[in-house]
Amino acid sequence: VNNLNRFIGVLCISPLCWGYSDANLEADKLRVRDLMRTSNSDDAKIWNTQELLEIYRRVSPRYTAERRAGLERLIRDHTDQVLIEGVPIQGGRTSKYVTKTLSLVVKEVAVGFFNELGASLWSLITS
């Protein structure tokens, strides 16, 4: 029984149990590249910002806090943390800009956030 517990313990800390593989990372790289290339209109950029945030949430555990620091600050400044009874939801943060009717100035900020988030995320996952 003791050997079985050790085996299960080793198995659960192996990369197979992490749930996010190199193949997942490669798929996310391709998706970030696709989003940056095909989001031509301001509305598309604003709409696709949430998907970039979701990709970041998936890839971020692979990197050290130091490598994520600048991107974390950018995200914190442009997102709201969703809380349910004072506890963050599992899905993480949501863009402040996705669901609102935007003035021209706010739209420019939202588009700038998409561009900076996409470029920073690309830099993180390709370095």
Backbone as a chain_set.jsonl record, in Angstrom:
{"seq": "VNNLNRFIGVLCISPLCWGYSDANLEADKLRVRDLMRTSNSDDAKIWNTQELLEIYRRVSPRYTAERRAGLERLIRDHTDQVLIEGVPIQGGRTSKYVTKTLSLVVKEVAVGFFNELGASLWSLITS", "coords": {"N": [[0.833, -1.196, 0.0], [1.968, 1.233, 0.783], [3.924, 1.626, -1.209], [2.253, 1.876, -3.399], [0.942, 4.288, -2.8], [3.13, 6.036, -2.988], [3.714, 5.745, -5.699], [1.381, 6.781, -6.87], [1.562, 9.377, -5.907], [3.914, 10.288, -7.216], [3.054, 10.03, -9.847], [1.007, 11.942, -9.908], [2.39, 14.337, -9.719], [3.664, 14.47, -12.046], [4.246, 15.741, -15.398], [2.052, 14.922, -16.919], [-0.171, 15.239, -15.335], [-0.472, 17.919, -15.046], [-2.074, 19.113, -16.89], [-1.78, 21.016, -18.882], [-0.201, 21.008, -21.77], [2.768, 20.9, -23.913], [1.747, 20.793, -26.462], [-0.708, 22.063, -26.076], [0.251, 24.619, -25.498], [1.443, 25.266, -27.943], [-0.83, 25.327, -29.579], [-2.132, 27.516, -28.403], [-0.261, 29.521, -28.979], [-0.52, 29.656, -31.763], [-3.166, 30.509, -31.872], [-3.06, 33.044, -30.642], [-1.428, 34.382, -32.485], [-3.135, 34.225, -34.699], [-5.372, 35.7, -33.783], [-4.209, 38.236, -33.477], [-3.52, 38.803, -36.083], [-5.932, 38.682, -37.542], [-7.802, 40.316, -36.333], [-8.996, 42.959, -37.341], [-10.716, 45.188, -37.219], [-11.749, 47.75, -34.869], [-13.857, 46.892, -33.23], [-13.624, 44.097, -33.421], [-11.149, 43.713, -32.205], [-11.703, 44.586, -29.597], [-13.685, 42.748, -28.878], [-12.219, 40.337, -29.03], [-10.378, 40.577, -27.017], [-11.021, 39.362, -24.576], [-10.6, 36.667, -25.139], [-7.815, 36.641, -25.459], [-7.129, 37.196, -22.808], [-8.056, 34.859, -21.588], [-6.354, 32.967, -22.748], [-3.942, 33.849, -21.676], [-4.439, 33.274, -18.97], [-4.374, 30.504, -19.042], [-1.71, 29.942, -19.859], [-0.037, 31.25, -18.071], [0.793, 29.908, -15.59], [3.047, 28.49, -16.375], [5.225, 30.135, -16.342], [7.64, 32.182, -14.583], [7.02, 34.381, -11.789], [8.428, 36.745, -12.088], [8.789, 36.936, -14.867], [6.183, 37.282, -15.626], [5.391, 39.677, -14.503], [5.191, 42.369, -15.695], [3.163, 41.996, -17.575], [1.118, 41.166, -15.906], [0.635, 43.556, -14.473], [-0.295, 45.214, -16.553], [-2.645, 43.831, -17.261], [-4.078, 43.95, -14.84], [-4.582, 46.69, -14.699], [-6.433, 47.061, -16.729], [-8.612, 45.419, -16.408], [-11.384, 43.885, -14.668], [-11.794, 42.209, -11.608], [-13.788, 39.482, -11.149], [-15.955, 38.787, -8.583], [-17.548, 36.425, -6.524], [-19.51, 36.313, -3.842], [-17.337, 37.462, -2.503], [-15.182, 35.949, -3.371], [-12.776, 35.255, -5.871], [-13.791, 34.304, -9.173], [-13.333, 31.196, -10.944], [-12.623, 31.552, -13.603], [-11.115, 33.867, -13.749], [-10.012, 37.177, -14.545], [-11.919, 39.786, -16.191], [-12.231, 41.732, -19.15], [-12.567, 45.257, -18.96], [-13.744, 46.487, -21.028], [-15.271, 44.988, -22.81], [-18.12, 44.581, -22.641], [-19.397, 47.033, -22.65], [-20.921, 50.034, -23.951], [-18.931, 52.054, -25.811], [-17.188, 55.153, -25.561], [-15.426, 57.243, -27.921], [-12.822, 57.813, -26.968], [-12.472, 55.895, -24.911], [-12.735, 53.636, -26.446], [-10.42, 53.782, -28.001], [-8.524, 53.366, -25.989], [-9.217, 50.763, -25.245], [-8.667, 49.348, -27.611], [-5.95, 49.829, -27.758], [-5.183, 48.421, -25.472], [-5.79, 45.786, -26.273], [-3.903, 45.511, -28.367], [-1.439, 45.848, -26.999], [-1.631, 43.843, -25.052], [-1.812, 41.535, -26.67], [0.686, 41.657, -28.042], [2.479, 41.528, -25.875], [1.778, 39.09, -24.724], [2.385, 37.37, -26.827], [5.151, 37.775, -26.929], [5.86, 36.704, -24.432], [5.123, 33.947, -24.665], [6.668, 33.067, -26.771], [9.281, 33.342, -26.138]], "CA": [[0.0, 0.0, 0.0], [2.848, 2.39, 0.853], [4.51, 1.813, -2.539], [1.19, 2.349, -4.274], [0.76, 5.714, -2.499], [4.26, 6.76, -3.568], [3.541, 5.738, -7.148], [0.307, 7.733, -7.18], [2.115, 10.705, -5.641], [4.821, 10.627, -8.314], [2.229, 10.176, -11.035], [0.233, 13.185, -9.851], [3.225, 15.52, -9.91], [4.275, 14.389, -13.368], [3.657, 16.68, -16.364], [0.773, 14.443, -17.43], [-1.255, 15.695, -14.467], [-0.558, 19.366, -15.035], [-3.233, 19.466, -17.679], [-1.461, 21.956, -19.959], [0.968, 20.39, -22.4], [3.44, 21.67, -24.958], [0.806, 20.868, -27.588], [-1.652, 23.128, -25.732], [0.967, 25.886, -25.655], [1.593, 25.514, -29.379], [-2.153, 25.724, -30.071], [-2.379, 28.873, -27.93], [0.603, 30.409, -29.771], [-1.165, 29.829, -33.066], [-4.396, 31.285, -31.696], [-2.675, 34.438, -30.401], [-0.989, 34.902, -33.779], [-4.331, 34.363, -35.528], [-6.164, 36.819, -33.264], [-3.524, 39.496, -33.768], [-3.506, 39.008, -37.534], [-7.26, 38.792, -38.148], [-8.648, 41.301, -35.643], [-8.686, 44.178, -38.078], [-11.546, 46.323, -36.802], [-11.726, 48.057, -33.439], [-14.819, 46.027, -32.544], [-13.054, 42.743, -33.352], [-10.099, 43.744, -31.186], [-12.34, 44.67, -28.279], [-14.356, 41.472, -28.65], [-11.227, 39.263, -28.876], [-9.538, 40.811, -25.834], [-11.328, 38.359, -23.552], [-9.935, 35.408, -25.5], [-6.402, 36.79, -25.095], [-7.05, 37.053, -21.345], [-8.226, 33.441, -21.272], [-5.114, 32.296, -23.123], [-2.954, 34.201, -20.652], [-4.76, 32.527, -17.745], [-3.914, 29.119, -19.222], [-0.263, 29.802, -20.01], [0.727, 31.943, -17.028], [1.486, 29.072, -14.6], [4.298, 27.95, -16.926], [6.273, 31.142, -16.28], [7.923, 32.72, -13.252], [6.36, 35.643, -11.446], [9.229, 37.838, -12.652], [8.507, 37.042, -16.307], [4.782, 37.681, -15.802], [5.107, 40.898, -13.744], [4.724, 43.478, -16.53], [1.879, 41.615, -18.16], [0.137, 41.177, -14.801], [0.28, 44.963, -14.212], [-1.122, 45.654, -17.682], [-3.952, 43.192, -17.14], [-4.756, 44.484, -13.652], [-5.037, 48.053, -14.987], [-7.476, 47.094, -17.757], [-9.625, 44.39, -16.177], [-12.074, 43.816, -13.387], [-11.829, 40.864, -11.056], [-15.157, 39.102, -10.854], [-16.048, 38.126, -7.289], [-18.837, 35.871, -6.11], [-19.443, 36.242, -2.385], [-16.01, 37.85, -2.075], [-14.172, 35.01, -3.842], [-12.617, 35.351, -7.324], [-14.287, 33.164, -9.936], [-12.271, 30.38, -11.507], [-12.246, 32.05, -14.915], [-10.171, 34.971, -13.647], [-10.402, 38.564, -14.761], [-12.606, 40.082, -17.448], [-11.923, 43.049, -19.687], [-13.506, 46.327, -18.624], [-14.219, 47.108, -22.252], [-15.982, 44.091, -23.713], [-19.582, 44.603, -22.636], [-19.934, 48.381, -22.505], [-20.945, 50.927, -25.099], [-17.706, 52.796, -25.57], [-16.93, 56.432, -26.209], [-14.277, 57.172, -28.816], [-11.588, 57.779, -26.171], [-12.396, 54.599, -24.242], [-12.525, 52.65, -27.51], [-8.992, 53.837, -28.324], [-7.818, 52.719, -24.878], [-9.505, 49.327, -25.338], [-7.915, 48.823, -28.752], [-4.553, 49.857, -27.328], [-5.006, 47.306, -24.544], [-5.731, 44.565, -27.08], [-2.626, 45.465, -29.085], [-0.35, 45.653, -26.045], [-1.807, 42.516, -24.457], [-1.438, 40.535, -27.669], [2.137, 41.703, -28.278], [3.157, 41.063, -24.667], [1.506, 37.658, -24.597], [3.19, 36.72, -27.875], [6.537, 37.821, -26.468], [6.008, 35.763, -23.311], [5.025, 32.538, -25.046], [7.635, 32.694, -27.805], [10.672, 33.508, -25.67]], "C": [[0.874, 1.254, 0.0], [3.499, 2.68, -0.498], [3.481, 2.339, -3.534], [0.948, 3.844, -4.046], [1.892, 6.551, -3.077], [4.118, 6.859, -5.084], [2.484, 6.757, -7.57], [0.793, 9.151, -6.957], [3.037, 11.166, -6.751], [4.031, 10.856, -9.591], [1.519, 11.523, -11.044], [1.088, 14.436, -9.958], [3.938, 15.487, -11.255], [3.593, 15.377, -14.31], [2.321, 16.221, -16.925], [-0.402, 14.968, -16.613], [-1.398, 17.213, -14.446], [-1.702, 19.863, -15.89], [-2.963, 20.443, -18.81], [-0.135, 21.513, -20.565], [1.639, 21.35, -23.371], [2.549, 21.81, -26.193], [-0.247, 21.944, -27.334], [-1.004, 24.499, -25.927], [1.112, 26.237, -27.139], [0.256, 25.957, -29.984], [-2.475, 27.156, -29.633], [-1.504, 29.891, -28.662], [-0.046, 30.71, -31.116], [-2.411, 30.693, -32.957], [-4.082, 32.76, -31.446], [-2.258, 35.08, -31.719], [-2.191, 35.162, -34.696], [-5.179, 35.554, -35.072], [-5.524, 38.159, -33.609], [-3.577, 39.822, -35.265], [-4.89, 39.303, -38.096], [-8.192, 39.789, -37.462], [-8.353, 42.671, -36.229], [-9.491, 45.39, -37.614], [-11.416, 46.545, -35.297], [-12.661, 47.131, -32.669], [-14.29, 44.606, -32.401], [-11.973, 42.683, -32.281], [-10.704, 43.762, -29.789], [-12.996, 43.337, -27.937], [-13.357, 40.361, -28.34], [-10.284, 39.45, -27.693], [-9.78, 39.739, -24.779], [-10.656, 37.021, -23.874], [-8.438, 35.475, -25.207], [-6.207, 36.639, -23.588], [-7.173, 35.591, -20.934], [-6.975, 32.634, -21.631], [-4.036, 32.599, -22.083], [-3.193, 33.407, -19.37], [-4.274, 31.085, -17.859], [-2.399, 28.999, -19.221], [0.526, 30.352, -18.831], [1.396, 31.024, -16.002], [2.812, 28.493, -15.092], [5.481, 28.887, -16.705], [6.443, 31.678, -14.858], [7.182, 34.037, -13.047], [7.113, 36.833, -12.041], [8.93, 38.034, -14.134], [7.092, 37.54, -16.56], [4.491, 39.074, -15.261], [4.544, 42.035, -14.597], [3.359, 43.206, -17.129], [0.782, 41.608, -17.102], [-0.312, 42.601, -14.494], [-0.642, 45.497, -15.303], [-2.539, 45.102, -17.546], [-4.736, 43.767, -15.966], [-5.325, 45.874, -13.922], [-6.24, 48.106, -15.93], [-8.578, 46.06, -17.56], [-10.269, 44.556, -14.815], [-12.021, 42.377, -12.908], [-13.265, 40.576, -10.652], [-15.16, 38.323, -9.543], [-17.464, 37.614, -7.071], [-18.714, 35.6, -4.617], [-18.019, 36.484, -1.893], [-14.882, 36.958, -2.56], [-14.045, 35.15, -5.362], [-13.154, 34.107, -8.017], [-13.118, 32.434, -10.567], [-11.77, 30.932, -12.841], [-11.316, 33.238, -14.895], [-10.797, 36.318, -13.941], [-11.115, 38.733, -16.103], [-12.277, 41.512, -17.872], [-12.995, 44.046, -19.277], [-14.247, 46.807, -19.866], [-15.154, 46.259, -23.082], [-17.476, 44.364, -23.768], [-20.192, 45.998, -22.573], [-20.011, 49.085, -23.86], [-19.831, 51.929, -24.852], [-17.688, 54.139, -26.277], [-15.682, 56.273, -27.074], [-12.968, 57.049, -28.029], [-11.416, 56.415, -25.513], [-12.153, 53.497, -25.273], [-11.046, 52.611, -27.905], [-8.159, 53.165, -27.241], [-8.005, 51.203, -24.961], [-8.729, 48.678, -26.476], [-6.422, 48.797, -28.416], [-4.243, 48.715, -26.365], [-4.913, 45.988, -25.306], [-4.36, 44.43, -27.747], [-1.468, 45.179, -28.133], [-0.422, 44.272, -25.395], [-1.364, 41.429, -25.433], [0.059, 40.49, -27.906], [2.907, 41.166, -27.071], [2.969, 39.566, -24.462], [2.326, 36.878, -25.619], [4.657, 36.66, -27.447], [6.788, 36.81, -25.353], [6.042, 34.314, -23.801], [6.004, 32.127, -26.129], [9.079, 32.856, -27.346], [11.124, 32.337, -24.825]], "O": [[0.569, 2.226, -0.692], [3.616, 3.84, -0.895], [3.802, 3.149, -4.403], [0.768, 4.589, -5.01], [1.659, 7.643, -3.596], [4.365, 7.909, -5.678], [2.685, 7.507, -8.525], [0.468, 10.044, -7.74], [2.954, 12.314, -7.186], [4.32, 11.791, -10.338], [1.44, 12.175, -12.086], [0.561, 15.506, -10.261], [4.728, 16.379, -11.565], [2.47, 15.806, -14.042], [1.527, 17.051, -17.367], [-1.505, 15.124, -17.137], [-2.359, 17.732, -13.878], [-2.244, 20.938, -15.631], [-3.85, 20.678, -19.631], [0.918, 21.634, -19.94], [1.155, 22.454, -23.621], [2.593, 22.828, -26.884], [-0.641, 22.658, -28.256], [-1.627, 25.422, -26.451], [0.919, 27.388, -27.529], [0.224, 26.867, -30.812], [-3.033, 27.926, -30.413], [-1.952, 31.004, -28.938], [-0.113, 31.861, -31.55], [-2.688, 31.51, -33.835], [-4.763, 33.634, -31.981], [-2.683, 36.191, -32.034], [-2.255, 36.184, -35.378], [-5.65, 36.33, -35.904], [-6.215, 39.104, -33.989], [-3.669, 40.987, -35.651], [-5.017, 40.092, -39.032], [-9.274, 40.071, -37.979], [-7.563, 43.441, -35.683], [-8.978, 46.508, -37.622], [-11.025, 45.646, -34.552], [-12.315, 46.642, -31.594], [-14.49, 43.976, -31.363], [-11.891, 41.709, -31.533], [-10.258, 43.031, -28.904], [-12.867, 42.856, -26.811], [-13.618, 39.525, -27.476], [-9.476, 38.568, -27.401], [-8.833, 39.26, -24.155], [-10.196, 36.325, -22.969], [-7.849, 34.491, -24.759], [-5.237, 36.026, -23.142], [-6.471, 35.136, -20.03], [-6.588, 31.724, -20.897], [-3.305, 31.702, -21.661], [-2.243, 32.922, -18.755], [-3.812, 30.509, -16.875], [-1.854, 28.057, -18.645], [1.668, 29.942, -18.62], [2.503, 31.342, -15.567], [3.621, 28.047, -14.278], [6.629, 28.471, -16.865], [5.521, 31.633, -14.044], [6.779, 34.705, -13.999], [6.497, 37.817, -12.45], [8.828, 39.167, -14.604], [6.826, 38.152, -17.594], [3.42, 39.613, -15.54], [3.512, 42.607, -14.246], [2.504, 44.09, -17.179], [-0.353, 42.001, -17.375], [-1.5, 42.842, -14.279], [-1.644, 46.151, -15.015], [-3.515, 45.836, -17.7], [-5.93, 44.039, -16.09], [-6.408, 46.209, -13.444], [-6.984, 49.087, -15.93], [-9.395, 45.851, -18.457], [-9.769, 45.264, -13.941], [-12.181, 41.442, -13.692], [-13.877, 41.339, -9.903], [-14.456, 37.323, -9.405], [-18.444, 38.286, -7.394], [-17.917, 34.766, -4.186], [-17.545, 35.803, -0.982], [-13.728, 37.184, -2.197], [-15.05, 35.166, -6.072], [-12.997, 32.992, -7.519], [-12.031, 32.995, -10.708], [-10.591, 30.781, -13.162], [-10.768, 33.596, -15.938], [-11.961, 36.565, -13.625], [-10.938, 37.935, -17.024], [-12.071, 42.388, -17.031], [-14.182, 43.723, -19.251], [-15.279, 47.47, -19.752], [-15.787, 46.784, -23.998], [-18.049, 44.377, -24.857], [-21.411, 46.121, -22.451], [-19.263, 48.77, -24.785], [-19.79, 52.577, -23.807], [-18.11, 54.261, -27.427], [-14.969, 55.276, -26.963], [-12.1, 56.256, -28.397], [-10.327, 55.841, -25.554], [-11.441, 52.532, -24.995], [-10.486, 51.536, -28.117], [-7.19, 52.469, -27.547], [-7.053, 50.448, -24.768], [-8.193, 47.581, -26.32], [-5.721, 47.845, -28.758], [-3.171, 48.114, -26.432], [-4.048, 45.163, -25.014], [-3.737, 43.369, -27.698], [-0.608, 44.352, -28.436], [0.601, 43.612, -25.211], [-0.629, 40.514, -25.062], [0.646, 39.41, -27.966], [3.88, 40.429, -27.234], [3.901, 38.864, -24.071], [2.895, 35.835, -25.296], [5.316, 35.63, -27.586], [7.819, 36.138, -25.342], [6.907, 33.543, -23.386], [6.157, 30.932, -26.384], [10.004, 32.539, -28.093], [12.262, 32.317, -24.355]]}, "num_chains": 1, "name": "protein.A"}
